[in-house]
């Protein structure tokens, strides 16, 4: 099984850009994120370097430009993250997760109907 790195929320924002646009240059990532956030180009470059160190990204140098590609897919990361959340807070018990929402009145009638439909279809 592939080891999925721990990624901060800020790093996740960088990963979303790479997943969407890969292969993508430092300049493209920086241009996009400086328009969407208040981060400096230096901050974005630091996060790209950290993601390479964490084995979430790889890069190739093309002339004077670094071009990044993901080493993990968005689906792999999100699947791992949801399993980690479930394990950390609910000891891997999905029933405990859903129960906590019921107990705190955080499920709407629409949510409950969607869950019923999913369960009747076997979770598919």
PDB file of C-alpha atoms in Angstrom:
ATOM      1  CA  UNK A   1       0.000   0.000   0.000  1.00  0.00           C
ATOM      2  CA  UNK A   2       1.285   3.440  -0.922  1.00  0.00           C
ATOM      3  CA  UNK A   3       2.261   5.680   2.008  1.00  0.00           C
ATOM      4  CA  UNK A   4       0.134   8.806   1.973  1.00  0.00           C
ATOM      5  CA  UNK A   5       1.912  11.853   3.421  1.00  0.00           C
ATOM      6  CA  UNK A   6       0.489  14.186   6.052  1.00  0.00           C
ATOM      7  CA  UNK A   7      -0.504  17.365   4.230  1.00  0.00           C
ATOM      8  CA  UNK A   8      -1.501  20.617   5.924  1.00  0.00           C
ATOM      9  CA  UNK A   9      -4.616  22.501   4.835  1.00  0.00           C
ATOM     10  CA  UNK A  10      -2.458  25.090   3.056  1.00  0.00           C
ATOM     11  CA  UNK A  11      -0.440  22.382   1.301  1.00  0.00           C
ATOM     12  CA  UNK A  12      -3.724  20.761   0.282  1.00  0.00           C
ATOM     13  CA  UNK A  13      -4.652  23.999  -1.530  1.00  0.00           C
ATOM     14  CA  UNK A  14      -1.378  23.768  -3.469  1.00  0.00           C
ATOM     15  CA  UNK A  15      -2.025  20.096  -4.219  1.00  0.00           C
ATOM     16  CA  UNK A  16      -5.471  20.922  -5.618  1.00  0.00           C
ATOM     17  CA  UNK A  17      -3.831  23.234  -8.167  1.00  0.00           C
ATOM     18  CA  UNK A  18      -1.286  20.584  -9.127  1.00  0.00           C
ATOM     19  CA  UNK A  19      -3.956  17.871  -9.399  1.00  0.00           C
ATOM     20  CA  UNK A  20      -6.046  20.119 -11.618  1.00  0.00           C
ATOM     21  CA  UNK A  21      -3.275  21.430 -13.902  1.00  0.00           C
ATOM     22  CA  UNK A  22      -0.425  18.864 -13.820  1.00  0.00           C
ATOM     23  CA  UNK A  23       2.149  18.992 -15.199  1.00  0.00           C
ATOM     24  CA  UNK A  24       2.360  22.563 -13.923  1.00  0.00           C
ATOM     25  CA  UNK A  25       5.213  25.040 -13.496  1.00  0.00           C
ATOM     26  CA  UNK A  26       6.103  26.933 -10.345  1.00  0.00           C
ATOM     27  CA  UNK A  27       5.036  30.134 -12.096  1.00  0.00           C
ATOM     28  CA  UNK A  28       1.601  28.750 -12.992  1.00  0.00           C
ATOM     29  CA  UNK A  29       0.975  27.536  -9.423  1.00  0.00           C
ATOM     30  CA  UNK A  30       2.198  30.838  -7.988  1.00  0.00           C
ATOM     31  CA  UNK A  31       0.150  32.961 -10.404  1.00  0.00           C
ATOM     32  CA  UNK A  32      -3.005  31.003  -9.643  1.00  0.00           C
ATOM     33  CA  UNK A  33      -2.619  30.990  -5.851  1.00  0.00           C
ATOM     34  CA  UNK A  34      -1.572  34.635  -5.518  1.00  0.00           C
ATOM     35  CA  UNK A  35      -4.879  35.533  -7.213  1.00  0.00           C
ATOM     36  CA  UNK A  36      -6.895  33.228  -4.916  1.00  0.00           C
ATOM     37  CA  UNK A  37      -5.068  33.762  -1.587  1.00  0.00           C
ATOM     38  CA  UNK A  38      -3.021  36.378   0.226  1.00  0.00           C
ATOM     39  CA  UNK A  39       0.092  34.151   0.096  1.00  0.00           C
ATOM     40  CA  UNK A  40       3.370  35.496  -1.218  1.00  0.00           C
ATOM     41  CA  UNK A  41       5.148  33.706  -4.079  1.00  0.00           C
ATOM     42  CA  UNK A  42       7.899  32.722  -1.596  1.00  0.00           C
ATOM     43  CA  UNK A  43       5.323  31.012   0.653  1.00  0.00           C
ATOM     44  CA  UNK A  44       3.911  29.058  -2.282  1.00  0.00           C
ATOM     45  CA  UNK A  45       7.396  28.004  -3.404  1.00  0.00           C
ATOM     46  CA  UNK A  46       8.164  26.844   0.145  1.00  0.00           C
ATOM     47  CA  UNK A  47       5.007  24.720   0.176  1.00  0.00           C
ATOM     48  CA  UNK A  48       5.922  23.187  -3.181  1.00  0.00           C
ATOM     49  CA  UNK A  49       9.343  22.246  -1.771  1.00  0.00           C
ATOM     50  CA  UNK A  50       7.747  20.747   1.344  1.00  0.00           C
ATOM     51  CA  UNK A  51       5.374  18.684  -0.778  1.00  0.00           C
ATOM     52  CA  UNK A  52       8.344  17.334  -2.752  1.00  0.00           C
ATOM     53  CA  UNK A  53      10.108  16.457   0.527  1.00  0.00           C
ATOM     54  CA  UNK A  54       6.941  14.714   1.743  1.00  0.00           C
ATOM     55  CA  UNK A  55       6.806  12.672  -1.508  1.00  0.00           C
ATOM     56  CA  UNK A  56       3.465  14.167  -2.501  1.00  0.00           C
ATOM     57  CA  UNK A  57       4.964  15.872  -5.578  1.00  0.00           C
ATOM     58  CA  UNK A  58       7.773  15.270  -7.981  1.00  0.00           C
ATOM     59  CA  UNK A  59       9.313  17.736 -10.381  1.00  0.00           C
ATOM     60  CA  UNK A  60      11.412  17.982 -13.501  1.00  0.00           C
ATOM     61  CA  UNK A  61      13.599  20.904 -14.367  1.00  0.00           C
ATOM     62  CA  UNK A  62      12.878  22.133 -17.868  1.00  0.00           C
ATOM     63  CA  UNK A  63      15.451  24.799 -18.624  1.00  0.00           C
ATOM     64  CA  UNK A  64      15.125  27.276 -15.758  1.00  0.00           C
ATOM     65  CA  UNK A  65      11.593  26.156 -14.886  1.00  0.00           C
ATOM     66  CA  UNK A  66      10.462  23.519 -12.375  1.00  0.00           C
ATOM     67  CA  UNK A  67       7.450  21.509 -13.531  1.00  0.00           C
ATOM     68  CA  UNK A  68       5.476  19.614 -10.855  1.00  0.00           C
ATOM     69  CA  UNK A  69       3.403  16.442 -11.002  1.00  0.00           C
ATOM     70  CA  UNK A  70       1.620  14.625  -8.169  1.00  0.00           C
ATOM     71  CA  UNK A  71       2.946  11.357  -6.763  1.00  0.00           C
ATOM     72  CA  UNK A  72      -0.430  10.598  -5.185  1.00  0.00           C
ATOM     73  CA  UNK A  73      -3.850  11.077  -6.708  1.00  0.00           C
ATOM     74  CA  UNK A  74      -6.504  13.283  -5.202  1.00  0.00           C
ATOM     75  CA  UNK A  75      -8.696  10.202  -4.732  1.00  0.00           C
ATOM     76  CA  UNK A  76      -5.950   8.359  -2.815  1.00  0.00           C
ATOM     77  CA  UNK A  77      -5.390  11.350  -0.563  1.00  0.00           C
ATOM     78  CA  UNK A  78      -9.080  11.972   0.149  1.00  0.00           C
ATOM     79  CA  UNK A  79      -9.725   8.273   0.784  1.00  0.00           C
ATOM     80  CA  UNK A  80      -6.795   8.161   3.207  1.00  0.00           C
ATOM     81  CA  UNK A  81      -7.872  11.381   4.901  1.00  0.00           C
ATOM     82  CA  UNK A  82     -11.436  10.165   5.433  1.00  0.00           C
ATOM     83  CA  UNK A  83     -10.146   6.858   6.873  1.00  0.00           C
ATOM     84  CA  UNK A  84      -7.749   8.762   9.154  1.00  0.00           C
ATOM     85  CA  UNK A  85     -10.572  11.007  10.379  1.00  0.00           C
ATOM     86  CA  UNK A  86     -12.810   8.028  11.046  1.00  0.00           C
ATOM     87  CA  UNK A  87     -10.027   6.161  12.851  1.00  0.00           C
ATOM     88  CA  UNK A  88      -8.902   9.146  14.908  1.00  0.00           C
ATOM     89  CA  UNK A  89     -12.266  10.406  16.090  1.00  0.00           C
ATOM     90  CA  UNK A  90     -14.559   7.380  15.890  1.00  0.00           C
ATOM     91  CA  UNK A  91     -12.148   4.426  16.269  1.00  0.00           C
ATOM     92  CA  UNK A  92     -12.956   3.353  12.712  1.00  0.00           C
ATOM     93  CA  UNK A  93     -16.664   2.955  13.488  1.00  0.00           C
ATOM     94  CA  UNK A  94     -18.831   4.567  10.819  1.00  0.00           C
ATOM     95  CA  UNK A  95     -21.922   3.877  12.922  1.00  0.00           C
ATOM     96  CA  UNK A  96     -20.489   6.035  15.703  1.00  0.00           C
ATOM     97  CA  UNK A  97     -19.906   8.846  13.191  1.00  0.00           C
ATOM     98  CA  UNK A  98     -23.466   8.777  11.888  1.00  0.00           C
ATOM     99  CA  UNK A  99     -24.851   8.416  15.433  1.00  0.00           C
ATOM    100  CA  UNK A 100     -22.989  11.525  16.525  1.00  0.00           C
ATOM    101  CA  UNK A 101     -24.724  13.486  13.761  1.00  0.00           C
ATOM    102  CA  UNK A 102     -28.138  12.101  14.768  1.00  0.00           C
ATOM    103  CA  UNK A 103     -27.540  12.867  18.441  1.00  0.00           C
ATOM    104  CA  UNK A 104     -26.603  16.466  17.675  1.00  0.00           C
ATOM    105  CA  UNK A 105     -29.426  17.049  15.177  1.00  0.00           C
ATOM    106  CA  UNK A 106     -26.959  17.738  12.386  1.00  0.00           C
ATOM    107  CA  UNK A 107     -28.709  15.650   9.733  1.00  0.00           C
ATOM    108  CA  UNK A 108     -31.478  17.211   7.703  1.00  0.00           C
ATOM    109  CA  UNK A 109     -34.455  15.237   6.419  1.00  0.00           C
ATOM    110  CA  UNK A 110     -32.770  15.346   3.003  1.00  0.00           C
ATOM    111  CA  UNK A 111     -29.522  13.928   4.464  1.00  0.00           C
ATOM    112  CA  UNK A 112     -31.441  11.088   6.104  1.00  0.00           C
ATOM    113  CA  UNK A 113     -33.303  10.303   2.878  1.00  0.00           C
ATOM    114  CA  UNK A 114     -30.006  10.243   0.954  1.00  0.00           C
ATOM    115  CA  UNK A 115     -28.528   7.843   3.527  1.00  0.00           C
ATOM    116  CA  UNK A 116     -31.620   5.598   3.236  1.00  0.00           C
ATOM    117  CA  UNK A 117     -31.281   5.522  -0.546  1.00  0.00           C
ATOM    118  CA  UNK A 118     -27.572   4.703  -0.315  1.00  0.00           C
ATOM    119  CA  UNK A 119     -28.203   1.906   2.174  1.00  0.00           C
ATOM    120  CA  UNK A 120     -31.045   0.431   0.101  1.00  0.00           C
ATOM    121  CA  UNK A 121     -28.702   0.303  -2.904  1.00  0.00           C
ATOM    122  CA  UNK A 122     -26.019  -1.439  -0.888  1.00  0.00           C
ATOM    123  CA  UNK A 123     -23.911   1.689  -0.446  1.00  0.00           C
ATOM    124  CA  UNK A 124     -23.286   2.155  -4.171  1.00  0.00           C
TER     125      UNK A 124
END
